[in-house]
XYZ file of C-alpha atoms in Angstrom:
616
model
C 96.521 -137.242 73.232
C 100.114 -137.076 72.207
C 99.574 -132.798 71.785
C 98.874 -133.448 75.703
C 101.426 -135.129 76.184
C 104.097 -132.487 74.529
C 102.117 -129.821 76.477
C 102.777 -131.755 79.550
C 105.903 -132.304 79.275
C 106.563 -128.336 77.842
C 104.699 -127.445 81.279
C 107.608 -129.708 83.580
C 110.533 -128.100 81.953
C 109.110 -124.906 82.035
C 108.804 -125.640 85.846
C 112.005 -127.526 86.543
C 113.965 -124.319 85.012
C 111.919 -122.037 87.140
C 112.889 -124.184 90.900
C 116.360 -124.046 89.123
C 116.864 -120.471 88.896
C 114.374 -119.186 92.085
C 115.547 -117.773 94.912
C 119.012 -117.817 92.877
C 121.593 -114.563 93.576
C 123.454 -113.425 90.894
C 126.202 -115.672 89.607
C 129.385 -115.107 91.615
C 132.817 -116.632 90.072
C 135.337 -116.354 93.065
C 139.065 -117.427 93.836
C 139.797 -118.367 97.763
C 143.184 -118.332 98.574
C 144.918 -119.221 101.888
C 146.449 -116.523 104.556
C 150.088 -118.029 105.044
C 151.469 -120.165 101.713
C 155.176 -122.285 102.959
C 157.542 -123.039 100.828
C 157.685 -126.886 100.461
C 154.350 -127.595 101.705
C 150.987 -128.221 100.421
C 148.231 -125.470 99.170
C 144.862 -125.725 97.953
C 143.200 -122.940 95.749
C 139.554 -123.133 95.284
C 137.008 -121.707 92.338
C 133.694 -121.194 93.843
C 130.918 -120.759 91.509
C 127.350 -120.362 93.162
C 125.698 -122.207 89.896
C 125.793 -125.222 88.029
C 128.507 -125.102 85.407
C 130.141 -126.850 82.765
C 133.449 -126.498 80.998
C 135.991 -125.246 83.679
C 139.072 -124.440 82.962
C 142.266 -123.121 84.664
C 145.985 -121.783 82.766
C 148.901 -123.920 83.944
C 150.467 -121.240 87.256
C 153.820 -120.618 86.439
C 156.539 -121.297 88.824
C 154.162 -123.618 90.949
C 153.620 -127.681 90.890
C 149.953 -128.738 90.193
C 150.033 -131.759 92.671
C 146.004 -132.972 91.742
C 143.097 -130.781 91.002
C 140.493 -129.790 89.993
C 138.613 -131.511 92.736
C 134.665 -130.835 92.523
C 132.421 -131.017 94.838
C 129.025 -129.929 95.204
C 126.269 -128.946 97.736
C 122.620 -127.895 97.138
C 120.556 -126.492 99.786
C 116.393 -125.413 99.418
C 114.529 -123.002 101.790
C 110.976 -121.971 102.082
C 109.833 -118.479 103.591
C 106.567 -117.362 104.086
C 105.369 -119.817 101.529
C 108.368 -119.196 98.696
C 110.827 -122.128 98.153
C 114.509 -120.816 97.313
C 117.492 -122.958 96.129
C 120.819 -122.306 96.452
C 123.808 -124.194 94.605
C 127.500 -124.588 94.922
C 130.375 -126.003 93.073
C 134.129 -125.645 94.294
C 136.876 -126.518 91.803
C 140.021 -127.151 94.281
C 143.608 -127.613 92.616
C 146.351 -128.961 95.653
C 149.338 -126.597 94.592
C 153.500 -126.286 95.684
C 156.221 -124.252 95.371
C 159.428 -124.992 96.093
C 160.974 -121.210 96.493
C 159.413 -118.538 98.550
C 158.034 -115.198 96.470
C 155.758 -114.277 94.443
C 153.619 -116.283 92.449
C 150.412 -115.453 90.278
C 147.408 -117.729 90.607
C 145.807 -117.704 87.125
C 142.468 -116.665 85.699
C 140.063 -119.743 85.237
C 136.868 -119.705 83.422
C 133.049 -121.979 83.224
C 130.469 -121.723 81.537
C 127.232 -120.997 83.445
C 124.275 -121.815 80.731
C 125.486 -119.881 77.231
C 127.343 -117.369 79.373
C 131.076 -117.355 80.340
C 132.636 -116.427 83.616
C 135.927 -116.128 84.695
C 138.543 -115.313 87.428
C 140.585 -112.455 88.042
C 144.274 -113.563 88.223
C 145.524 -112.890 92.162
C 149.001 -112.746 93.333
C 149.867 -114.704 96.110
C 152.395 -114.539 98.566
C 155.230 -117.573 99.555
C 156.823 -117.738 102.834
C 159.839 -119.324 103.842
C 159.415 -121.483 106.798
C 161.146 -119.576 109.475
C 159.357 -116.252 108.567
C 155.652 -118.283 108.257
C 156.221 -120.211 111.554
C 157.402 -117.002 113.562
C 153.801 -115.732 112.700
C 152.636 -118.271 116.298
C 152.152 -121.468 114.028
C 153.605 -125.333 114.387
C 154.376 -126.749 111.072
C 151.888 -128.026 109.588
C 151.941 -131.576 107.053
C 150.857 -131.816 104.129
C 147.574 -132.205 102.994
C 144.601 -129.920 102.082
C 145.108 -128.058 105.416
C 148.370 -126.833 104.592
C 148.704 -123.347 104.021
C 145.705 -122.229 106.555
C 146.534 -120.339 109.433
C 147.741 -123.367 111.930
C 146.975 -124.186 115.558
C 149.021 -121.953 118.003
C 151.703 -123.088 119.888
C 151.554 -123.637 123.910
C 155.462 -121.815 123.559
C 155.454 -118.954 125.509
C 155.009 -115.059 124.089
C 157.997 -113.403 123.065
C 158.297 -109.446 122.998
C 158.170 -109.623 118.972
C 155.120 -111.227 118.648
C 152.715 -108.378 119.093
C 153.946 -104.900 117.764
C 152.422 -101.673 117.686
C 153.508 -99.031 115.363
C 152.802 -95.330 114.951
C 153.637 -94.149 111.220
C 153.537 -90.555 110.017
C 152.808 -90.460 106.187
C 155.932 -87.318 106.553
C 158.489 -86.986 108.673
C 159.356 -83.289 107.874
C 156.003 -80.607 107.286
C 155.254 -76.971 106.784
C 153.348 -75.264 109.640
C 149.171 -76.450 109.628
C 149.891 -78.565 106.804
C 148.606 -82.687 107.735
C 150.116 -85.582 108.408
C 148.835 -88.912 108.598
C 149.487 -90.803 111.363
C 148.681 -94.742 111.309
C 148.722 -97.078 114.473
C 148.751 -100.299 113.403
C 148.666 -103.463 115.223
C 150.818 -107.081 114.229
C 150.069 -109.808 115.981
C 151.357 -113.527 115.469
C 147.835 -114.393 116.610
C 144.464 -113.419 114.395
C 142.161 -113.929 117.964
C 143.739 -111.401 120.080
C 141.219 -108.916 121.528
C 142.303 -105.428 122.726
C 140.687 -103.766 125.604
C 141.955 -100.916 126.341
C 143.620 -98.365 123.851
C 145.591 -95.421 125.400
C 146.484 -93.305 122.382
C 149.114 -90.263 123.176
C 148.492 -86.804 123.365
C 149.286 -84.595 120.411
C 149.892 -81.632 122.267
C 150.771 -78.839 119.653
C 148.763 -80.202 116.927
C 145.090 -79.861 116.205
C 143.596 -83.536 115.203
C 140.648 -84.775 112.505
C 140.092 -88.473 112.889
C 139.879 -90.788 109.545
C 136.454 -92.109 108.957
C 136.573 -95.819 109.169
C 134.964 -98.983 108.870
C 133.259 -100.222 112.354
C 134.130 -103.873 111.518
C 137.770 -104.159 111.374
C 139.277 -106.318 109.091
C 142.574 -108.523 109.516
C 145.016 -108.978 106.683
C 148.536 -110.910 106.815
C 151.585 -108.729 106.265
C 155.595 -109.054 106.738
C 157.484 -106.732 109.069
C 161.125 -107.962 109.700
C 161.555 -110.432 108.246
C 158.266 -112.009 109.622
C 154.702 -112.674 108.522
C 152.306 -111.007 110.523
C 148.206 -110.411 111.258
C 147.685 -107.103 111.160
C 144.759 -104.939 111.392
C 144.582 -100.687 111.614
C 143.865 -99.460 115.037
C 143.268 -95.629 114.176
C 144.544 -93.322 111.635
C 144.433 -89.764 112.405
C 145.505 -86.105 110.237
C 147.350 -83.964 112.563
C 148.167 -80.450 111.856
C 151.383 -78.997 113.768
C 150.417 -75.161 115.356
C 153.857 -74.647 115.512
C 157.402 -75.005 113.976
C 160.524 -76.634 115.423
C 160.740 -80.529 116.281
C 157.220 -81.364 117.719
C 158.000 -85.114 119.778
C 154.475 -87.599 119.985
C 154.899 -89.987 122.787
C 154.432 -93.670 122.831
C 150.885 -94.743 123.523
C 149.812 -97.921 125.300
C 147.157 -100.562 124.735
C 146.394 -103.666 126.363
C 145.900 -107.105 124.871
C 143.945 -110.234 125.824
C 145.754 -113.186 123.969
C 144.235 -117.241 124.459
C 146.939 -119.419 124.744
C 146.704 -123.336 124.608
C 147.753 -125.244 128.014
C 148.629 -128.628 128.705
C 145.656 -130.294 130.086
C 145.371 -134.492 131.441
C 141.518 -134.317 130.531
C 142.473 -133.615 127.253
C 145.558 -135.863 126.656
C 143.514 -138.518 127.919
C 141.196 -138.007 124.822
C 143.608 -138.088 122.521
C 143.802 -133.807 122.178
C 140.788 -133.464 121.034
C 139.424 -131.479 124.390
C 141.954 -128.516 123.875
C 141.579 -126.391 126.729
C 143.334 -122.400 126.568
C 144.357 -119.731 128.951
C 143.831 -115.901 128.703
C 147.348 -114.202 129.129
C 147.376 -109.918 129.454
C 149.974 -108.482 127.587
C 150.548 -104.812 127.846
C 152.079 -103.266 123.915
C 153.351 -100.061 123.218
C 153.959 -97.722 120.619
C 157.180 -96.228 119.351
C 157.502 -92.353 120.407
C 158.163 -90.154 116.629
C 159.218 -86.996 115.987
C 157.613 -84.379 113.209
C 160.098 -81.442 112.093
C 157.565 -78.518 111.715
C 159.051 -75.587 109.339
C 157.738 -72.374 109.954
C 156.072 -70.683 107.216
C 157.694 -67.525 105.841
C 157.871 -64.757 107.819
C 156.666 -62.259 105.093
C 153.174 -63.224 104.726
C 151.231 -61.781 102.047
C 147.778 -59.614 102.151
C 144.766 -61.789 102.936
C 146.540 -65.092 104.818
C 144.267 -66.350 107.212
C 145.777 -69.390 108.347
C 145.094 -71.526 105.351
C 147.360 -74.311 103.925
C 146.922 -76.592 101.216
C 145.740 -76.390 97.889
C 142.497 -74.551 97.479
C 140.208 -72.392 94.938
C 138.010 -69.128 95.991
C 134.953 -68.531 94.143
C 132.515 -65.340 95.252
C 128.560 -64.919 94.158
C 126.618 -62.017 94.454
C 122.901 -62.127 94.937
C 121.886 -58.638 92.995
C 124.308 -55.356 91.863
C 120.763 -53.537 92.304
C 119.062 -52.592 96.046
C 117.368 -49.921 98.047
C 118.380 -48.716 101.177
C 117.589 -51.031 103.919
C 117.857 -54.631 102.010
C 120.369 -57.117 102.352
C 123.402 -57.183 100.281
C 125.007 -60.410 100.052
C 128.337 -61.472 99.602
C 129.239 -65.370 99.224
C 132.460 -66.878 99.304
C 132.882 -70.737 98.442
C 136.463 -72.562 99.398
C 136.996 -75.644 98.197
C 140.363 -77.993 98.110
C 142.511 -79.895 100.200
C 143.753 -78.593 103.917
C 143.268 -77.358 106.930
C 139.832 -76.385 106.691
C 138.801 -76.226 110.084
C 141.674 -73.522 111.084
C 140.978 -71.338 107.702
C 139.217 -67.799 107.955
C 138.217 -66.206 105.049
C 138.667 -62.699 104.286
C 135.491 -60.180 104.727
C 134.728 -58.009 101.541
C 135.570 -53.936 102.495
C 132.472 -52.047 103.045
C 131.926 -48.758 101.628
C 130.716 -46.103 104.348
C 127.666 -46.227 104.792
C 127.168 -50.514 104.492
C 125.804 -51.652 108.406
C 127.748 -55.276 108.343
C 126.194 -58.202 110.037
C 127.732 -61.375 111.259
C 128.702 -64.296 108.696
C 127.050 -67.239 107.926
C 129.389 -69.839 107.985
C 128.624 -73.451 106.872
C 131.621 -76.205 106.377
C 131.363 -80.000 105.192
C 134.531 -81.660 105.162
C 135.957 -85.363 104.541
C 138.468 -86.891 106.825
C 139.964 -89.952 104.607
C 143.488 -91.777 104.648
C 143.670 -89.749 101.106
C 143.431 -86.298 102.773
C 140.938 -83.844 104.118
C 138.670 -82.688 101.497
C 135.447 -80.394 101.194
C 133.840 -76.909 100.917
C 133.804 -74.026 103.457
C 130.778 -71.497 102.324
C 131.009 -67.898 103.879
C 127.930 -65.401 103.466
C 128.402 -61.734 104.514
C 125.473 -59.648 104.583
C 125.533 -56.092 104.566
C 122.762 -53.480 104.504
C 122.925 -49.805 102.750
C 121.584 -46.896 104.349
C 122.298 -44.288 101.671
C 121.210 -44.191 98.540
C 124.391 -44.061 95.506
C 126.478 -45.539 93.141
C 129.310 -47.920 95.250
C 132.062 -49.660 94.681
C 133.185 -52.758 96.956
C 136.884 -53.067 96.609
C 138.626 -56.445 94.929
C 139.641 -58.457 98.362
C 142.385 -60.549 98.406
C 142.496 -64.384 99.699
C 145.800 -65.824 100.266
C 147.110 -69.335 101.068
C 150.074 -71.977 101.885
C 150.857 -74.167 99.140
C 152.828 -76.415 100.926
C 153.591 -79.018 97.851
C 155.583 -76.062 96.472
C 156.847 -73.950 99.607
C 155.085 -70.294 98.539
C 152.309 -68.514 99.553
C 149.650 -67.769 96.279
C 147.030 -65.568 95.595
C 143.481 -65.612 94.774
C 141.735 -62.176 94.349
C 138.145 -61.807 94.455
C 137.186 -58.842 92.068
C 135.432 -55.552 92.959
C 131.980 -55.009 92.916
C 129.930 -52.198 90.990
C 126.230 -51.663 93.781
C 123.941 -49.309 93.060
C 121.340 -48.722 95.846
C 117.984 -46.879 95.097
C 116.160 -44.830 97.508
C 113.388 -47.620 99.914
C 110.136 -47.003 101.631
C 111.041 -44.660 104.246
C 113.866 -45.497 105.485
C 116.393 -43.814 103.028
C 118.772 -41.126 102.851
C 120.604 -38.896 100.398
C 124.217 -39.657 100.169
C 125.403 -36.433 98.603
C 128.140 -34.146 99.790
C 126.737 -30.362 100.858
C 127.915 -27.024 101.868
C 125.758 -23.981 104.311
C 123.772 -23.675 101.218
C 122.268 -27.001 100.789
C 119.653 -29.003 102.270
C 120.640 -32.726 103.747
C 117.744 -34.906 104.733
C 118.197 -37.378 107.724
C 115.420 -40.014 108.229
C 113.446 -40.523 111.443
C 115.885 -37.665 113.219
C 115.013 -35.476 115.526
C 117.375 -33.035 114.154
C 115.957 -30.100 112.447
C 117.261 -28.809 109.496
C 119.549 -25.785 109.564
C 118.453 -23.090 106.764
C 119.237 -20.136 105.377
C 117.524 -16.880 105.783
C 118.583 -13.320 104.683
C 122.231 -14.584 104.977
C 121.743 -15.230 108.432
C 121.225 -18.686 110.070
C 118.557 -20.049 112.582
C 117.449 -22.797 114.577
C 113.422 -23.259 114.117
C 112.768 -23.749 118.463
C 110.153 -25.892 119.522
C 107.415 -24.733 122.093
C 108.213 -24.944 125.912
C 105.768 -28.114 126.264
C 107.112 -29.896 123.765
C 110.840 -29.296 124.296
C 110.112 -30.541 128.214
C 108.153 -33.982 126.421
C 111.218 -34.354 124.222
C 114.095 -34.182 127.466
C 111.481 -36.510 129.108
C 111.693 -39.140 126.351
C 115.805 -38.897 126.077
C 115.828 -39.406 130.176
C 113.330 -42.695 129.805
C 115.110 -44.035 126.523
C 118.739 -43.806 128.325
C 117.251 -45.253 131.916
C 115.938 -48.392 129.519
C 119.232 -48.667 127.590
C 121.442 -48.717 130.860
C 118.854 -51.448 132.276
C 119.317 -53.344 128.888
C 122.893 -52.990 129.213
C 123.155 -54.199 132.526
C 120.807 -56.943 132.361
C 122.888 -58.388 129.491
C 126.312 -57.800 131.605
C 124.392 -59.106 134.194
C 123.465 -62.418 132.102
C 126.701 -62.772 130.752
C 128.639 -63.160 134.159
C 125.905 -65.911 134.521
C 125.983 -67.815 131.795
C 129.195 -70.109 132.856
C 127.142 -70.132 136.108
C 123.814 -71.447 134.350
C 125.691 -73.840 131.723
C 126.961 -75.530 135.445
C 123.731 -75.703 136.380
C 122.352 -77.093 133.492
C 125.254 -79.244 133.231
C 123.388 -82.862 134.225
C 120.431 -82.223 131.794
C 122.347 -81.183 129.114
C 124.212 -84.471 129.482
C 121.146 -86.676 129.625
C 119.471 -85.029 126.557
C 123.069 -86.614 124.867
C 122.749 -89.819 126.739
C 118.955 -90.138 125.404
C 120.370 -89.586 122.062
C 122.769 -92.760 122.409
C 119.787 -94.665 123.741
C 118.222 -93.639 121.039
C 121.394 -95.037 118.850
C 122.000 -98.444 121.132
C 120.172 -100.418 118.379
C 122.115 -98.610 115.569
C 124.439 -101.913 113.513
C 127.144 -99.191 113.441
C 128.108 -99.484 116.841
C 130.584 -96.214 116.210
C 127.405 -94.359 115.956
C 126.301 -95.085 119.232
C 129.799 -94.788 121.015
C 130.310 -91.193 119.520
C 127.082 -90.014 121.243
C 127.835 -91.795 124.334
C 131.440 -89.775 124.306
C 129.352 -86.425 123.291
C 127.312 -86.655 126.316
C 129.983 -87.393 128.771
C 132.562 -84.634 127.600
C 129.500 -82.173 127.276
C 128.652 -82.756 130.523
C 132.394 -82.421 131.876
C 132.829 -79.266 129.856
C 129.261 -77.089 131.221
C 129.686 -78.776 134.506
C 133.471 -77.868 135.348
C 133.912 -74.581 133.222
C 136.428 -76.934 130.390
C 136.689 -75.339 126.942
C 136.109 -79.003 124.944
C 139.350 -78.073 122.975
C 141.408 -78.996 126.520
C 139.418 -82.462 127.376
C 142.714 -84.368 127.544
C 142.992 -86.843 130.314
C 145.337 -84.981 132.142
C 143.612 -81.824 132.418
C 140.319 -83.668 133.338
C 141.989 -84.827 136.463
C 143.327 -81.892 137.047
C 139.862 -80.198 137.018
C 138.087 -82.618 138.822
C 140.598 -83.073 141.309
C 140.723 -78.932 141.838
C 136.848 -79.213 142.338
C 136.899 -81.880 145.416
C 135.916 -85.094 143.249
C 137.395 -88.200 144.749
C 140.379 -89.937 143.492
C 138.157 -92.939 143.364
C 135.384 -91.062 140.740
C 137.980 -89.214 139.033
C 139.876 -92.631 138.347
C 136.338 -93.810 137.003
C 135.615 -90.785 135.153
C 139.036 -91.529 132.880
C 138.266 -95.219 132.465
C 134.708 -94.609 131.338
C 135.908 -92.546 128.445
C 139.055 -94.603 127.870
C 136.626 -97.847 127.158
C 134.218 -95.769 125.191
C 136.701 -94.868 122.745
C 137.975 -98.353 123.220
C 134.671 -100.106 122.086
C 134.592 -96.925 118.986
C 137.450 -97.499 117.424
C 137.718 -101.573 118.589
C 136.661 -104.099 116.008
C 133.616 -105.449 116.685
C 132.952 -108.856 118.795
C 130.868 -110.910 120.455
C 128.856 -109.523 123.361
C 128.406 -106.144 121.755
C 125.103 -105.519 122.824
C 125.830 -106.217 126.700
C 129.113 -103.583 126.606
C 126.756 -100.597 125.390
C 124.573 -101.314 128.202
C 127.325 -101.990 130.367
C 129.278 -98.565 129.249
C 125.944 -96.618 129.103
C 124.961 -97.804 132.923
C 127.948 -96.978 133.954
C 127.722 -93.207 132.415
C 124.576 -92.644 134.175
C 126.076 -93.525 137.588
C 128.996 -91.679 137.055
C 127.138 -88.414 136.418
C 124.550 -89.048 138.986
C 127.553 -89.080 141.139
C 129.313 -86.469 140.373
C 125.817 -84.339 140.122
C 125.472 -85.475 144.417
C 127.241 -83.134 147.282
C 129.112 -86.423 148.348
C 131.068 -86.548 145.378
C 133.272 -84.012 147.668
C 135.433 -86.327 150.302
C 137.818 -85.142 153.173
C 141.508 -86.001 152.635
């Protein structure tokens, strides 16, 4: 009975550690530190540990008053999911903190024990405020108490000029021609709940532009700027390269706010405050106009530039040194580095006579980060022999911009030894010859001249079969000039057919974004939404996509009879697409990608109708 018992009991600890440790992430040690820290006032700190612990233990911060701590408290929450119970545990270990100078303190590392295993703390850094700079941020002082320190209830004062700021920041001020520059807008705001809804970014006229890849979800952090602490959060960062030199100016862009502001309201003060009732106010911000001085590269530009600047490295590959007449020779050429990618040619390896070229294969993959753009550009030239011989493809030259040390440099690729064999019927001898010698040319009509008692002549062909022969050159030149003119013909048509074809084109794009409505990257869906609309704005109106600027869409449309009204609408719709793309995300994000992808299928219906065209 008693070896029951133990059993028993064995079996209920053996369970009660099981419900202890199911459903049970990872341990997680973690310091939580406010936004805004005041000099002179109250701060709490908090350890939060997502286990039961024992053992805690923080170093005495230096520089800063421990006023009480540590504080625990605990919570314990159980779930069951399709038949599976899960608990979850927390602790918090809260220390109320001061300092009595503004600057910077360090919060130090703490450590518990979690079972026979320690964890601890990174130390964090923390910033302190003095009062005037932490209250100019939109807050009302705030008493002591555990509250203190947390971003604080806005003020019903009115908005001052200073307390939203937008600036534009160029990682350089001074470049070398096609070499990038980061450019940062970047948003402070006394206010963390601001929402912006409508971003006008300038034109870079005179500069080609790669957009950063970013996070969807944009996240706020606190920072000071004059003197004053600050929300701030990045709107868009874009690499610009300058196409030419001198003193290139950016203009200031604008961008609208939405900021709730507290009012005085009776309901309210007649419950004490607690109904607090708020008001949106528009607010219209923007950015500072820069200038970029652009130095032009030298003049004396070495053998093989193409247009490339930065810091690269060439490497070539050759499929075979061995071939007949009639295959493929290959050629590849692999860039890789840090530049202007996207405006780089490469140079084409020198064929001997006798190599038929074909057209490149070109393949790129870049990466747009604040860091710079990075990634590989992969050439292939193909080539095909038609004689057979020993060749020799010439070392090519590949030259580039170093702009971190002002001089062009070299990279040569080296020359290549080919020997091509004679193929299946289609090759030919590649061997110099005088009146004596025979030279054989495949699939020619031509016959061979000989010689004959010192004398030469022509072997004729029989009356019938010289007529069949003119007869065949008359048909194959009537078919060529047909060919030919049905392509000329084509190509005056193709601008007209790409017009045509304009509206489906666009709604094979807007499918797509259907298709991408669900995506949880809403920058996903908002790039294929802009796709469609500018592909449908460049086939339908004859508008190279490199000059889709706002100015010279209005200009087109206008030039083509579109209303003011529809033209007005055209610009908005893509102004609130890129909004919502580069916006962080917020509530009601489902409703504004119907809302924006309604309003692009109205807006091309429209402009696809004869009415679109109104008398002035």
């Amino acid at each position: 009975m008693n070896a029951f018992r133990k059993l028993y009991l064995l079996f209920v600890i053996l369970l009660s550690v099981t419900l202890s440790v199911s459903g049970q992430d990872k341990v997680t040690f973690r310091l939580v530190t406010p936004d805004i820290i005041v000099e002179g006032e109250n701060f709490n700190v908090q350890f939060v540990l997502n286990a039961n612990g024992k053992d805690f233990r923080m170093s005495d911060p230096k520089g800063l008053q421990v006023l009480y701590g540590p504080a625990v408290s605990s919570s314990t929450s159980m779930s069951w999911v399709n038949g599976k119970s899960s608990r979850s545990v927390s602790n918090t270990f809260t220390y109320t903190l001061l300092a009595d100078k503004a600057g910077t303190y360090t919060i130090p590392s703490a450590s518990v024990k979690v079972g026979s295993a320690t964890y601890k703390t990174e130390p964090k850094s923390i910033r302190v405020y003095t009062a005037d700079a932490a209250y100019g941020a939109g807050s009302t002082k705030a008493g002591s108490g555990s509250n203190a320190g947390q971003p604080r209830p806005q003020s019903t004062e009115k908005l001052s000029a200073n307390d939203f700021i937008i600036t534009a920041n160029p990682s350089k001020s001074s470049v070398y021609e096609q070499e990038g520059v980061l450019v940062t807008f970047r948003l402070y705001s006394t206010r963390p709940n601001i929402t912006l809804t409508k971003a006008d970014f300038p034109p870079f006229e005179n500069f080609v532009k790669e957009e950063v890849a970013s996070n969807p979800t944009k996240q706020w952090s606190t920072a000071e700027l004059g003197g004053r602490v600050y929300y701030t959060v990045d709107l868009q960062q874009v690499y610009l390269f300058p196409q030419k030199s001198g003193d290139l100016d950016i203009p200031a862009g604008t961008f609208d706010l939405v900021v709730p502001v507290k009012v005085n309201d009776p309901v309210g003060d007649f419950f004490g405050g607690f109904l607090d009732q708020y008001t949106e106010v528009k607010r219209t911000v923007k950015s500072k106009p820069f200038r970029i001085h652009v130095k032009a590269l030298p003049e004396t530009k070495p053998e093989g530039f193409g247009g490339a600047v930065g810091q690269f490295s060439l490497t070539s590959e050759v499929q075979k040194k061995v071939l007949k007449t009639g295959e493929s020779y290959q050629v590849k050429l692999k860039l890789s580095g840090n530049g202007n990618f996207s405006l780089t040619s490469l140079p084409e390896p020198r064929w001997p006579e006798g190599f038929e070229a074909y057209d490149p294969e070109v393949n790129q993959a870049t990466d747009v980060l604040a860091s710079g753009v990075t990634g590989t550009k992969e050439v292939t030239y193909y080539a095909v022999p038609r004689y057979e011989g020993d060749y020799t493809i010439p070392a090519t030259p590949f030259a580039y911009f170093d702009p971190a040390v002002g001089q062009f440099k070299t990279i040569t690729i080296p020359e290549q030894k080919v020997h091509v064999d004679k193929g299946d019927g289609t090759s030919t001898k590649a061997t110099s010859f005088t009146g004596q010698e025979e030279v054989s040319y495949l699939n020619s009509d031509i016959r061979y001249l000989k010689s004959s008692n010192g004398r030469t002549t022509i072997q004729t062909l029989s009356v019938p079969l010289l007529f069949l022969s003119y007869l065949l050159i008359a048909l194959l030149a009537y078919a060529l000039y047909r060919i030919l003119l049905a392509r000329l013909s084509g190509a005056s048509e193709s601008v007209e057919s790409k017009a045509r074809r304009a509206g489906r084109t666009a709604r094979k794009y807007l499918k797509l974004a259907a298709r991408k409505q669900a995506d949880p990257d809403p920058s996903v869906y908002y790039e294929a939404l802009q796709k469609g609309i500018e592909s449908y704005i460049s086939n339908k109106f004859r508008l190279p996509t490199s000059e889709l600027s706002k100015e010279r869409i209005r200009e087109t449309l206008l030039g083509h009879g579109t209303s003011e009204e529809l033209t007005n609408d055209v610009l908005s719709l893509l102004g609130d697409v890129e909004l919502a793309r580069f916006s962080p995300q917020v509530s009601g994000e489902e409703d504004l990608r119907g809302k924006l992808y309604g309003q692009a299928v109205a807006i091309i219906d429209a402009l696809e109708s004869p009415k679109k065209k109104t008398s002035k």
